[in-house]
mmCIF file of C-alpha atoms and ligand atoms in Angstrom:
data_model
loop_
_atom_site.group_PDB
_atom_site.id
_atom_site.type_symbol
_atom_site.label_atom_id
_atom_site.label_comp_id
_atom_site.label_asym_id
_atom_site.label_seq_id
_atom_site.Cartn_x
_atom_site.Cartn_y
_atom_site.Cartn_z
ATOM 1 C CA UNK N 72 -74.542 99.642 -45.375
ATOM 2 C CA UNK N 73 -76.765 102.038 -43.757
ATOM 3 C CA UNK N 74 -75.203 104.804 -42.132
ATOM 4 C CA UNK N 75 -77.038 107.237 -40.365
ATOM 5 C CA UNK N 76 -77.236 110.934 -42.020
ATOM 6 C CA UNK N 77 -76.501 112.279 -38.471
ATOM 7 C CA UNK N 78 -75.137 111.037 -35.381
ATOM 8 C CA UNK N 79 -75.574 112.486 -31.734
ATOM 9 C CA UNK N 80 -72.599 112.544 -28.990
ATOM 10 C CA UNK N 81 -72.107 112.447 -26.022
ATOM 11 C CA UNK N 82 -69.043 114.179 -24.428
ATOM 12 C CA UNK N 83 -67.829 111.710 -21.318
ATOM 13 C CA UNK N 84 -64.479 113.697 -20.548
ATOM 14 C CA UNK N 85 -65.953 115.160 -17.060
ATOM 15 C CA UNK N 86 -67.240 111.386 -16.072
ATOM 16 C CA UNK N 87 -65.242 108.757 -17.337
ATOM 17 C CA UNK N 88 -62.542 111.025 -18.300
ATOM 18 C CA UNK N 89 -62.112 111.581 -14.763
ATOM 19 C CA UNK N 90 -63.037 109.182 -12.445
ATOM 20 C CA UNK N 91 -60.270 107.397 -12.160
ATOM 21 C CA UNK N 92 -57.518 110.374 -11.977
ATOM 22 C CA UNK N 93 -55.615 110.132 -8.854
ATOM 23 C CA UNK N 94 -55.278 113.657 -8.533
ATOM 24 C CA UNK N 95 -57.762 115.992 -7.523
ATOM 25 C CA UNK N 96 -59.959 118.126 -10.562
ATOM 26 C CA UNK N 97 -60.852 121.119 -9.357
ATOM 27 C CA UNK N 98 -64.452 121.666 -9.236
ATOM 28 C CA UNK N 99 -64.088 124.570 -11.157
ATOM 29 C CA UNK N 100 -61.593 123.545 -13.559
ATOM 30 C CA UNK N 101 -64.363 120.406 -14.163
ATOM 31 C CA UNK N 102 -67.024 123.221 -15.035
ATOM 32 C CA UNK N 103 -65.123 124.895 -17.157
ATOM 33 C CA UNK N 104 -64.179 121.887 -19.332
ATOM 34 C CA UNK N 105 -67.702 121.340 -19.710
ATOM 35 C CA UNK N 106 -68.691 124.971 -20.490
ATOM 36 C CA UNK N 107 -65.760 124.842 -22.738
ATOM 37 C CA UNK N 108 -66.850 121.867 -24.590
ATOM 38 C CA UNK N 109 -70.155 123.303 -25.152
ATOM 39 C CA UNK N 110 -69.674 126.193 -26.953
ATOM 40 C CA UNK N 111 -67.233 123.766 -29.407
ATOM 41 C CA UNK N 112 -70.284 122.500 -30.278
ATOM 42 C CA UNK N 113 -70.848 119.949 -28.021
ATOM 43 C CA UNK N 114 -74.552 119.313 -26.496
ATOM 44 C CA UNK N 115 -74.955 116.056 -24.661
ATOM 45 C CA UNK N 116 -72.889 115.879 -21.650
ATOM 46 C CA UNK N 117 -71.914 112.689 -19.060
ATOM 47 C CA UNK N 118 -71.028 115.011 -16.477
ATOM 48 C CA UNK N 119 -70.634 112.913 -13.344
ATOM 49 C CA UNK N 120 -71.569 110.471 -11.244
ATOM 50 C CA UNK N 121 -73.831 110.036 -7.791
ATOM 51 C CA UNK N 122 -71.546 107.160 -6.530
ATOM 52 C CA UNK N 123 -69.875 106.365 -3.345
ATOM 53 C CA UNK N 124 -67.008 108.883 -2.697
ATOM 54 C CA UNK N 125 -65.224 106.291 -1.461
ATOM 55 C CA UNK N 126 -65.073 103.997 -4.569
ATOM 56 C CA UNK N 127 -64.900 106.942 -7.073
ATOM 57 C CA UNK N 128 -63.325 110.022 -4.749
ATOM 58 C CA UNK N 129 -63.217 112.376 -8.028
ATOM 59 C CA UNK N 130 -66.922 112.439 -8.445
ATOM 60 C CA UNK N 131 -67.647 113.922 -4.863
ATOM 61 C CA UNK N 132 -68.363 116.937 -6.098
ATOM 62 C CA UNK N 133 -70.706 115.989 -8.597
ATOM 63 C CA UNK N 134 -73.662 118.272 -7.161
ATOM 64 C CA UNK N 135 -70.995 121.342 -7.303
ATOM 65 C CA UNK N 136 -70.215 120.291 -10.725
ATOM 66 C CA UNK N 137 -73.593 120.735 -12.237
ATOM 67 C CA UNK N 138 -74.757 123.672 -10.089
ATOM 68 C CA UNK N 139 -71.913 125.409 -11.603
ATOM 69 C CA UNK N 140 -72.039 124.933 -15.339
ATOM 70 C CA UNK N 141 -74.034 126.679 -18.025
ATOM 71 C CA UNK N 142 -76.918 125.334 -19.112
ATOM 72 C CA UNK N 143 -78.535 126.509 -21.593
ATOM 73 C CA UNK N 144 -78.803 124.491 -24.644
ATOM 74 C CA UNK N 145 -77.246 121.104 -23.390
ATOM 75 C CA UNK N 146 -78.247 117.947 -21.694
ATOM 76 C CA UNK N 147 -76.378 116.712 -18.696
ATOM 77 C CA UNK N 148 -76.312 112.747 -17.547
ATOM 78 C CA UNK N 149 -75.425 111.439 -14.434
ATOM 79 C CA UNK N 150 -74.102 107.663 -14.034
ATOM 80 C CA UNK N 151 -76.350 106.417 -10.529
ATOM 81 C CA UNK N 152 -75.763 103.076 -9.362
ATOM 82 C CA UNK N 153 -78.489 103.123 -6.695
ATOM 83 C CA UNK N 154 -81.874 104.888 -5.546
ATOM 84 C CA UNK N 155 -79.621 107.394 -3.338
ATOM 85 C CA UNK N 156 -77.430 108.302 -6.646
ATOM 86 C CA UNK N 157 -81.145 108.749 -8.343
ATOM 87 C CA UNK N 158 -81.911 111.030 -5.191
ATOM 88 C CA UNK N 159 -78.369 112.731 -5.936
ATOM 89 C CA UNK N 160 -79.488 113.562 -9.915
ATOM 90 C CA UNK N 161 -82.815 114.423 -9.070
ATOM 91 C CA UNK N 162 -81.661 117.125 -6.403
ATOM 92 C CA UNK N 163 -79.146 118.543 -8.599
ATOM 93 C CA UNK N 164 -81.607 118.865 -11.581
ATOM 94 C CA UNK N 165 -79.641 116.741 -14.038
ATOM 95 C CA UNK N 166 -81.366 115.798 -17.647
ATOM 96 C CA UNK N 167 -81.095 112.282 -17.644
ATOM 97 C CA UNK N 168 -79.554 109.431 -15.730
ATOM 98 C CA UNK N 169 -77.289 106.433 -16.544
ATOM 99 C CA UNK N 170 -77.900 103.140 -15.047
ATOM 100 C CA UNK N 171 -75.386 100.187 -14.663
ATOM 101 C CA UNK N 172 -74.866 96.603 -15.745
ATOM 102 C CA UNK N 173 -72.445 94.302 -17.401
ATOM 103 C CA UNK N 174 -72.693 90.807 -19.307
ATOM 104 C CA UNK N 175 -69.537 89.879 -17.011
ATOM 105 C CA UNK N 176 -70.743 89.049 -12.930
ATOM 106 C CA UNK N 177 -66.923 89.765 -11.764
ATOM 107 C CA UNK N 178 -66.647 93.287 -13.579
ATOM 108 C CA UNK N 179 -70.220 93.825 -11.677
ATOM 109 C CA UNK N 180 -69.945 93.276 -8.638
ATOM 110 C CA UNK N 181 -66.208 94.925 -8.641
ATOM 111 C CA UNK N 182 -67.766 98.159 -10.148
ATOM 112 C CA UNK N 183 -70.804 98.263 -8.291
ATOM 113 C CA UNK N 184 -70.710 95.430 -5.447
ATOM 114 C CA UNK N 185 -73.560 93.555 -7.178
ATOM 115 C CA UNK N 186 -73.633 90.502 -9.874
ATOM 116 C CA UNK N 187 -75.559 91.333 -12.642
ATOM 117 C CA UNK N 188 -78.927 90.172 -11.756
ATOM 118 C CA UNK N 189 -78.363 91.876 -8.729
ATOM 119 C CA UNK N 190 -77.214 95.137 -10.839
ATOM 120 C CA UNK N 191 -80.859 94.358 -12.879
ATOM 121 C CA UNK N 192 -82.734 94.403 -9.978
ATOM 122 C CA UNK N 193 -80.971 97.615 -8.662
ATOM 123 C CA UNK N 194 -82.012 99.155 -12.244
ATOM 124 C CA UNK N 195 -85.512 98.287 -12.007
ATOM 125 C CA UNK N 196 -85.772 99.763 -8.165
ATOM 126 C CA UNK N 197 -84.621 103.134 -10.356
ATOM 127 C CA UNK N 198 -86.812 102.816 -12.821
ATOM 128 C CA UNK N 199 -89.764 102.383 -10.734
ATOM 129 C CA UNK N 200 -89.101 105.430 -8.696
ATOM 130 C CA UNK N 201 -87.605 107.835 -11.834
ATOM 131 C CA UNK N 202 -89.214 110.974 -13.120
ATOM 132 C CA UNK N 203 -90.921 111.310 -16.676
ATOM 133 C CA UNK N 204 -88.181 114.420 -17.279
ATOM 134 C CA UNK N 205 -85.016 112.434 -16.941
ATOM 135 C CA UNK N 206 -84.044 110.430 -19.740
ATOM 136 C CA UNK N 207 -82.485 107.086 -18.540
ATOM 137 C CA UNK N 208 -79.453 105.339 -20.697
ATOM 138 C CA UNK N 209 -78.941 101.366 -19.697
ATOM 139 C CA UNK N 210 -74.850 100.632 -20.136
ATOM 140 C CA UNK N 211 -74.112 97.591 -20.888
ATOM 141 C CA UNK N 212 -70.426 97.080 -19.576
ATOM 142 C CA UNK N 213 -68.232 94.748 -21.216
ATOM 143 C CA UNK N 214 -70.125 94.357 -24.280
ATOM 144 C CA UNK N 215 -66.900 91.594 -25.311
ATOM 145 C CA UNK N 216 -64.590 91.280 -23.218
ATOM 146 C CA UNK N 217 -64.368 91.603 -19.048
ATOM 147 C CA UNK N 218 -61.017 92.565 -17.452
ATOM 148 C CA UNK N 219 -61.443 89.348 -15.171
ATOM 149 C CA UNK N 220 -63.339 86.801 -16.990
ATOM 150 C CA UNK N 221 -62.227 87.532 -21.198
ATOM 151 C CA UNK N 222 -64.588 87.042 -23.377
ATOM 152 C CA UNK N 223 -68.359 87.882 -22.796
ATOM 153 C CA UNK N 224 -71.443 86.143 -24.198
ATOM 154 C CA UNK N 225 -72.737 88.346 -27.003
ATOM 155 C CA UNK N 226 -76.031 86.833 -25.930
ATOM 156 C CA UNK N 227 -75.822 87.803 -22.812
ATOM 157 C CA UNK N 228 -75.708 91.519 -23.944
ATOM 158 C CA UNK N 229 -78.117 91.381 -26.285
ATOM 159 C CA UNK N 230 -80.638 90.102 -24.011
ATOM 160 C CA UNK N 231 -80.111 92.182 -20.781
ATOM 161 C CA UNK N 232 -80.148 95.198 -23.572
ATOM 162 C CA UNK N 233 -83.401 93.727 -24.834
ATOM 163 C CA UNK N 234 -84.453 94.011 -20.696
ATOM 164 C CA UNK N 235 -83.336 97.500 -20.387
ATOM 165 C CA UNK N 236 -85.508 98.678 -22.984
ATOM 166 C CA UNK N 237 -88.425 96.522 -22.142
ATOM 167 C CA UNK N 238 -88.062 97.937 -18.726
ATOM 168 C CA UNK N 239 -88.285 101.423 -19.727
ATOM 169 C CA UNK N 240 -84.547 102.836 -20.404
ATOM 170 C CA UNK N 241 -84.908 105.209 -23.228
ATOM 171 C CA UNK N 242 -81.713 103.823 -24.736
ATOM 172 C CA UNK N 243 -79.049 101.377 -23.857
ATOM 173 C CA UNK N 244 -75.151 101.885 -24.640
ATOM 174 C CA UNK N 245 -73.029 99.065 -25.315
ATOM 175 C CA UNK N 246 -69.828 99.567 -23.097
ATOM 176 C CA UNK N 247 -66.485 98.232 -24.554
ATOM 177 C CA UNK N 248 -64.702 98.560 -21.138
ATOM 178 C CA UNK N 249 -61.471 97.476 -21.568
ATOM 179 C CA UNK N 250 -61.046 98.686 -24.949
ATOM 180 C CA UNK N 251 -59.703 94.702 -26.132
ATOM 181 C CA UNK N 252 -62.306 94.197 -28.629
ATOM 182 C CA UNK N 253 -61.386 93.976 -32.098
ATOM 183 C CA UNK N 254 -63.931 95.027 -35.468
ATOM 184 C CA UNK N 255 -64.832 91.390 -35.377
ATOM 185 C CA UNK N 256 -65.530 90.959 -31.975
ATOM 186 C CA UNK N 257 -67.819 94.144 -32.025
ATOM 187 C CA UNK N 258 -69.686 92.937 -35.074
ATOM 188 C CA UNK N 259 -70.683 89.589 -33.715
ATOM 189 C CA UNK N 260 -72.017 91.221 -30.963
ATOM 190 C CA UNK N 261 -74.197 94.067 -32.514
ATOM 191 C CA UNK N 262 -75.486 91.331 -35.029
ATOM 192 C CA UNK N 263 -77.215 89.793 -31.914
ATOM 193 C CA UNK N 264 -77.849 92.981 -29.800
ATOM 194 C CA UNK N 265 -79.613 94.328 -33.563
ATOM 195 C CA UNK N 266 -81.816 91.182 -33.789
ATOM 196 C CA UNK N 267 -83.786 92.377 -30.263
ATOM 197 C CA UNK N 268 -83.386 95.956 -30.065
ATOM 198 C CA UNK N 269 -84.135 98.763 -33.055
ATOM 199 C CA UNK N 270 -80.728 100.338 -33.697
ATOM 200 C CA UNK N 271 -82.149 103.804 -33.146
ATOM 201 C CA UNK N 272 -82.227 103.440 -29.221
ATOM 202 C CA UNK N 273 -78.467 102.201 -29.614
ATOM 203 C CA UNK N 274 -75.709 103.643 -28.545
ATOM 204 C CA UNK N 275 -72.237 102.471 -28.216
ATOM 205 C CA UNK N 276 -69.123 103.437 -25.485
ATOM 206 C CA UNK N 277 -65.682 102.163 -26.643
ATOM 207 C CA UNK N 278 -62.038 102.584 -24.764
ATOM 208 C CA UNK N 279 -59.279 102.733 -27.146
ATOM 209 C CA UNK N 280 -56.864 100.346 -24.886
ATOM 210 C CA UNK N 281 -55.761 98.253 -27.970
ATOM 211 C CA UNK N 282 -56.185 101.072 -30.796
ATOM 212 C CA UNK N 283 -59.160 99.906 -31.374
ATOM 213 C CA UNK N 284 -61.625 102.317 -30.814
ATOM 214 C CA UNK N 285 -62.362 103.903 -34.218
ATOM 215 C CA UNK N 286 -62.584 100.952 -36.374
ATOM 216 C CA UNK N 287 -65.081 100.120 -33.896
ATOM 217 C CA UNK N 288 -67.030 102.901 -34.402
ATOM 218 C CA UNK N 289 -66.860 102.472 -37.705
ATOM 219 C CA UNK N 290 -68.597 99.400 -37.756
ATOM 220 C CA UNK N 291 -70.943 100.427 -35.585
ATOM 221 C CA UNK N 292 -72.103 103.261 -37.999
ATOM 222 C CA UNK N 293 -72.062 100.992 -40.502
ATOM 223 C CA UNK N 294 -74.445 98.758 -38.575
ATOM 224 C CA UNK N 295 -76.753 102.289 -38.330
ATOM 225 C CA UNK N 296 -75.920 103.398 -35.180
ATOM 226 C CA UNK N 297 -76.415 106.961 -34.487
ATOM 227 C CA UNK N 298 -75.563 107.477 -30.824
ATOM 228 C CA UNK N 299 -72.122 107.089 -29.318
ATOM 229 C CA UNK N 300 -70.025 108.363 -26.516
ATOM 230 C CA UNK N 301 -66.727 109.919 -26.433
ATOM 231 C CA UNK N 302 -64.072 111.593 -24.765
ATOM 232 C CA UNK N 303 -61.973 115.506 -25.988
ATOM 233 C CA UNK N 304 -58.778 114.155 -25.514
ATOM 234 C CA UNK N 305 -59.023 110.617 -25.067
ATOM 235 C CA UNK N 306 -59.374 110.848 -21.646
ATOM 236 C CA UNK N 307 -61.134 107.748 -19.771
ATOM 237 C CA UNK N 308 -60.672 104.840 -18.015
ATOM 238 C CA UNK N 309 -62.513 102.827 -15.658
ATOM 239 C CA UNK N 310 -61.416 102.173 -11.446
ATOM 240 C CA UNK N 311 -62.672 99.016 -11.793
ATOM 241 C CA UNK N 312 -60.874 97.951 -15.047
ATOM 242 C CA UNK N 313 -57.557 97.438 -14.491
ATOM 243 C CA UNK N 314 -55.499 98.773 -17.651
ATOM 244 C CA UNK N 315 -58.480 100.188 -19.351
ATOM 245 C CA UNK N 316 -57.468 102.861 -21.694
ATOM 246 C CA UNK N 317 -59.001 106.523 -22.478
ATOM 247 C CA UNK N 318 -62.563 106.260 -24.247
ATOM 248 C CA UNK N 319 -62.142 107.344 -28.528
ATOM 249 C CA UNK N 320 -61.056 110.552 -28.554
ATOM 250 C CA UNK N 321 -64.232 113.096 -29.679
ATOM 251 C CA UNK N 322 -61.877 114.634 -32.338
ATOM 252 C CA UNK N 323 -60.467 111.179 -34.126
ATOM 253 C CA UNK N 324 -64.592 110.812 -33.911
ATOM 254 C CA UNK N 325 -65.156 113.880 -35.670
ATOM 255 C CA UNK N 326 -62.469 113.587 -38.125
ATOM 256 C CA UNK N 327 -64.235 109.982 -39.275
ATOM 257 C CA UNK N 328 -67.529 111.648 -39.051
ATOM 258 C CA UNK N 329 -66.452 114.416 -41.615
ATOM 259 C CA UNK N 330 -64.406 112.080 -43.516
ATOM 260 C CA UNK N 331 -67.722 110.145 -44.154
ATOM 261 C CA UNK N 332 -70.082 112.999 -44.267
ATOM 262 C CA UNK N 333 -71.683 111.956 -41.305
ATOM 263 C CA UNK N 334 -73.610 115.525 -39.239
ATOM 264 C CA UNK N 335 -72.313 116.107 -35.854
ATOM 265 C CA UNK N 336 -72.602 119.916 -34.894
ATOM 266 C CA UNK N 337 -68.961 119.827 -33.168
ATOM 267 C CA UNK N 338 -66.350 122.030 -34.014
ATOM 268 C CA UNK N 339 -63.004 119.974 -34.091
ATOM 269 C CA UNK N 340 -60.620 122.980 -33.590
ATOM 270 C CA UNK N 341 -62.384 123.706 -30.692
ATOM 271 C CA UNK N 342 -62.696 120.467 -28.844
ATOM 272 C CA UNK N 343 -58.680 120.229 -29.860
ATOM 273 C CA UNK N 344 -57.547 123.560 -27.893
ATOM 274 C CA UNK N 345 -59.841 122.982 -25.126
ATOM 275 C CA UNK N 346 -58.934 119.486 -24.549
ATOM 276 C CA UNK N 347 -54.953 120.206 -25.221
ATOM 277 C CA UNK N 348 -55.399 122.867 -22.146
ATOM 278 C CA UNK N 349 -56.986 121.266 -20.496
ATOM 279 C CA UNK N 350 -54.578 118.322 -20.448
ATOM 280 C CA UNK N 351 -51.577 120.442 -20.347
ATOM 281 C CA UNK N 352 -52.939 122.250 -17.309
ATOM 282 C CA UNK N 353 -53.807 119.313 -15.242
ATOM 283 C CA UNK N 354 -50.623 117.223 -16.410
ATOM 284 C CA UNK N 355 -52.428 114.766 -18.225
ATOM 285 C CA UNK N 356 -51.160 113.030 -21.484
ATOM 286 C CA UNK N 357 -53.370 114.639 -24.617
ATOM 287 C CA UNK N 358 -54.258 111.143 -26.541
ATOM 288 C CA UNK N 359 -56.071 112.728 -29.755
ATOM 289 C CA UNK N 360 -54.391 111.822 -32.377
ATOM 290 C CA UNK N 361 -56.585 114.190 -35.460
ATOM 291 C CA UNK N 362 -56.131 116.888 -32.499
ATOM 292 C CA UNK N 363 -52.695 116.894 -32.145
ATOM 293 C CA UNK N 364 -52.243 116.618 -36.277
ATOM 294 C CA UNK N 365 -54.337 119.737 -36.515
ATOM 295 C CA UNK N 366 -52.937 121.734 -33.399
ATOM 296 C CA UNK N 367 -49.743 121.340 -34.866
ATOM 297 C CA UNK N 368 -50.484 122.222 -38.493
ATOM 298 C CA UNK N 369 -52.254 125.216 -36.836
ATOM 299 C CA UNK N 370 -49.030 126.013 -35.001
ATOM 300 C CA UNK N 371 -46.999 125.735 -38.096
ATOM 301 C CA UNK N 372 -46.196 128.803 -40.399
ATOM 302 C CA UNK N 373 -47.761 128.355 -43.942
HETATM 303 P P1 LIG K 151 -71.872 99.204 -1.571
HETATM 304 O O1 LIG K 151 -70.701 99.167 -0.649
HETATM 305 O O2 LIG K 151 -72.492 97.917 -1.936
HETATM 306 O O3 LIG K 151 -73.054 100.153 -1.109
HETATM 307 O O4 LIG K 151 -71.436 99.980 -2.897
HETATM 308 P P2 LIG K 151 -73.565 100.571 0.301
HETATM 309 O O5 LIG K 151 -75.007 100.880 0.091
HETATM 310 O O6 LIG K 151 -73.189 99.545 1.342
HETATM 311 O O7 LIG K 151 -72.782 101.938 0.590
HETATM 312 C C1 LIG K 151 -71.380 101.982 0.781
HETATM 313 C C2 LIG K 151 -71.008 103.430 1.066
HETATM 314 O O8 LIG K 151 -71.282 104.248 -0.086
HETATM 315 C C3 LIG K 151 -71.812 104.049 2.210
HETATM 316 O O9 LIG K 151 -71.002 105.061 2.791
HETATM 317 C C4 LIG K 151 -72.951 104.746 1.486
HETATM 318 O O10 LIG K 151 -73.471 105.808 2.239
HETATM 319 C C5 LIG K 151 -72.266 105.250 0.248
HETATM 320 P P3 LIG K 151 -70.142 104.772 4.137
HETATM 321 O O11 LIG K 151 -71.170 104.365 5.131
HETATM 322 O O12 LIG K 151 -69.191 103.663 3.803
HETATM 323 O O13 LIG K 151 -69.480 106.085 4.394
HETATM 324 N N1 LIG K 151 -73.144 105.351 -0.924
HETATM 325 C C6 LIG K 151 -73.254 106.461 -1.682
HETATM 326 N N2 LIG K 151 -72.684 107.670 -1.591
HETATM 327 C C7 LIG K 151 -73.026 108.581 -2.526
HETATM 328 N N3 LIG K 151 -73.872 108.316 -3.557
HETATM 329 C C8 LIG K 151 -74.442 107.116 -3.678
HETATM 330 C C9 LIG K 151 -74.143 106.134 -2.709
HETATM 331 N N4 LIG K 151 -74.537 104.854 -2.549
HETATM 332 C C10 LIG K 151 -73.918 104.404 -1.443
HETATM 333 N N5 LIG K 151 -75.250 106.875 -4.712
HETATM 334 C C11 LIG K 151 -71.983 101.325 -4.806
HETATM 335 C C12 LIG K 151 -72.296 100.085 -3.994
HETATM 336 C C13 LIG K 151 -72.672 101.180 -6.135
HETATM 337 C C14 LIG K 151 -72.517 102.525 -4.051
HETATM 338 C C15 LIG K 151 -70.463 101.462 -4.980
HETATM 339 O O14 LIG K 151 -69.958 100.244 -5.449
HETATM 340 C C16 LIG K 151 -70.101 102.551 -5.969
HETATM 341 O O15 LIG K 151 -70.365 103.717 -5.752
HETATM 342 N N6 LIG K 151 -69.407 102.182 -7.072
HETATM 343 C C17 LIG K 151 -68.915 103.147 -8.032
HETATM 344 C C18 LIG K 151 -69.153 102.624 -9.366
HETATM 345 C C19 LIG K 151 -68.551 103.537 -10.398
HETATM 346 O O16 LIG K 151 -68.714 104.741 -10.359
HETATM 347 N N7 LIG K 151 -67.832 102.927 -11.370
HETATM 348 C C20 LIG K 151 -67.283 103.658 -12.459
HETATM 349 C C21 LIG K 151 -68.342 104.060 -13.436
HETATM 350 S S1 LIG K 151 -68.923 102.698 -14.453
HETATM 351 C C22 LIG K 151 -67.996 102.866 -15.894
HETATM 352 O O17 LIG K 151 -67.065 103.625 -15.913
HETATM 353 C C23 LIG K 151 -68.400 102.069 -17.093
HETATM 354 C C24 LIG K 151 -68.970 102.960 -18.232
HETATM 355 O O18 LIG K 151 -68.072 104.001 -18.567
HETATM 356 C C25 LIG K 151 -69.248 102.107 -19.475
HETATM 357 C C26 LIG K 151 -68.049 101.234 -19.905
HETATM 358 O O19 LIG K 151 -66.932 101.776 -20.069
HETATM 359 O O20 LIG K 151 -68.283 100.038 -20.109
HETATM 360 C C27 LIG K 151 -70.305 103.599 -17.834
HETATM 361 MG MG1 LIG K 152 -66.287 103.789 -19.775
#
């Protein structure tokens, strides 16, 4: 057992809670959810993507997006899945990039119209061309299991996470897509991904499809892992994974975080009401379940 003291998070509501609404998000109702989020507490943002607008029409006004939120005191990442995304994130000033891959060839080349060597060699053309200021996060998508082909090779992640790093990515994020993956699956594979890359430039990304989600975390801490992503509200999902749930909700996170004494700097009240707005004004379903425990003990009369 060697949990880490503190953990870091990173909020992924305005990205992959997004990206696959049908609906149009306003532009400025997407800046205010970040700006909300931040002053909960929150400090390391996926914000959006630099993708096609055509494959992921919610993200078009990524650019907008950033131009319009407050800075000060938080990082913003943008997902890129190609030099011209990289132009996209450098233009708009963003902290840090995310670059793609998967240890599944069909998810691949359905998310980003490449196989995964093909996705690798995309990733290296960014690294080659990226500036020392932007931090650059390596997913690895379907860390277990792929929507088309079930169950991945844990060796297969482990070693293209191994790549990332050797390649320069400052950190690589395990991505549990479809949100299938049980505690056991997840352990198998961070036993392997551990073995070639130092657990302090790991991060993980899980989907709660299956209810899964926070066990999974909980392992994951319990393998050391300090960095993680998640989503106010349990908003998420993924165009290119057919049934994928909502990433872990950043409150049922921080609840487990407190529970265990684990730091995390957010304030859970505040993620809850911002998130439950949020959700209420754009008609979406609010998936936290800590959040809606504690908005409605908040709402009832000692
Ligand atoms: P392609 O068709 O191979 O690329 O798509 P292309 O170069 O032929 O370009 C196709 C069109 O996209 C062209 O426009 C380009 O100009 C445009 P058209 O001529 O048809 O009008 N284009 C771009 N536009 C804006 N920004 C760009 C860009 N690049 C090309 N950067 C491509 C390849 C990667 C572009 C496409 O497949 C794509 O954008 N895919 C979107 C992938 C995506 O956003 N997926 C969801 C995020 S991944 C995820 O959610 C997983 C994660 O959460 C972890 C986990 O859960 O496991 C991170
Ligand atoms: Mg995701």
């Amino acid at each position: 057992m060697s949990r880490p003291p503190r953990v870091v998070i990173t909020e992924s509501s305005p990205r992959d809670g997004l990206q696959s609404l049908g609906a149009f998000v306003a532009t400025e109702a997407k800046i205010a959810l970040i700006d909300d989020l931040a002053v909960a507490g929150l400090v390391s943002f996926d914000a959006v993507s630099f993708v096609s607008p055509t494959a992921v029409p919610q993200m078009a006004d990524a650019a907008e997006v950033v131009a319009g939120v407050a800075r000060s005191g938080i990082c913003l990442q943008a997902l890129v899945p190609n030099r011209r995304g990289l132009e996209g994130a450098i233009e708009a000033k963003l902290d840090g990039i995310g670059v793609l891959t998967a240890a599944s060839d069909t998810f691949s080349q359905r998310n980003v119209n490449a196989t995964v060597d093909e996705s690798m060699a995309r990733i290296h053309e960014i690294l080659a061309s990226v500036p020392e200021h932007l931090t650059v996060r390596g997913y690895v998508s379907t860390m277990t299991h792929c929507p088309y082909e079930g169950v991945t090779d844990p060796d297969r992640v482990a070693g293209l996470s191994e790549t990332l790093l050797e390649w320069g990515c400052d950190e690589v994020f395990l991505g549990e897509t479809i949100g299938m993956g049980t505690t056991a699956d997840v352990a198998r594979v961070l036993d392997r991904v551990l073995d070639r890359v130092p657990v302090e430039r790991l991060g993980v990304h899980f989907h709660d499809t299956y209810g899964q989600a926070i066990a999974n975390l909980a392992v994951a801490l319990d393998a050391g892992v300090s960095r993680l992503d998640s989503s106010a509200g349990g908003l998420g999902g993924c165009p290119y994974a057919p049934g994928a749930g909502g990433n872990v909700a950043t409150e049922d996170v921080v609840w487990l975080l407190d529970g265990l004494g684990i730091e995390h700097g957010v304030d859970l009240a505040a993620v809850a009401r911002v998130a439950r707005a949020f959700c209420d004004t754009q008609r979406l379903e609010y998936r936290s379940k800590a959040g809606q425990a504690l908005l409605a003990r908040q709402a009832t009369p000692e």
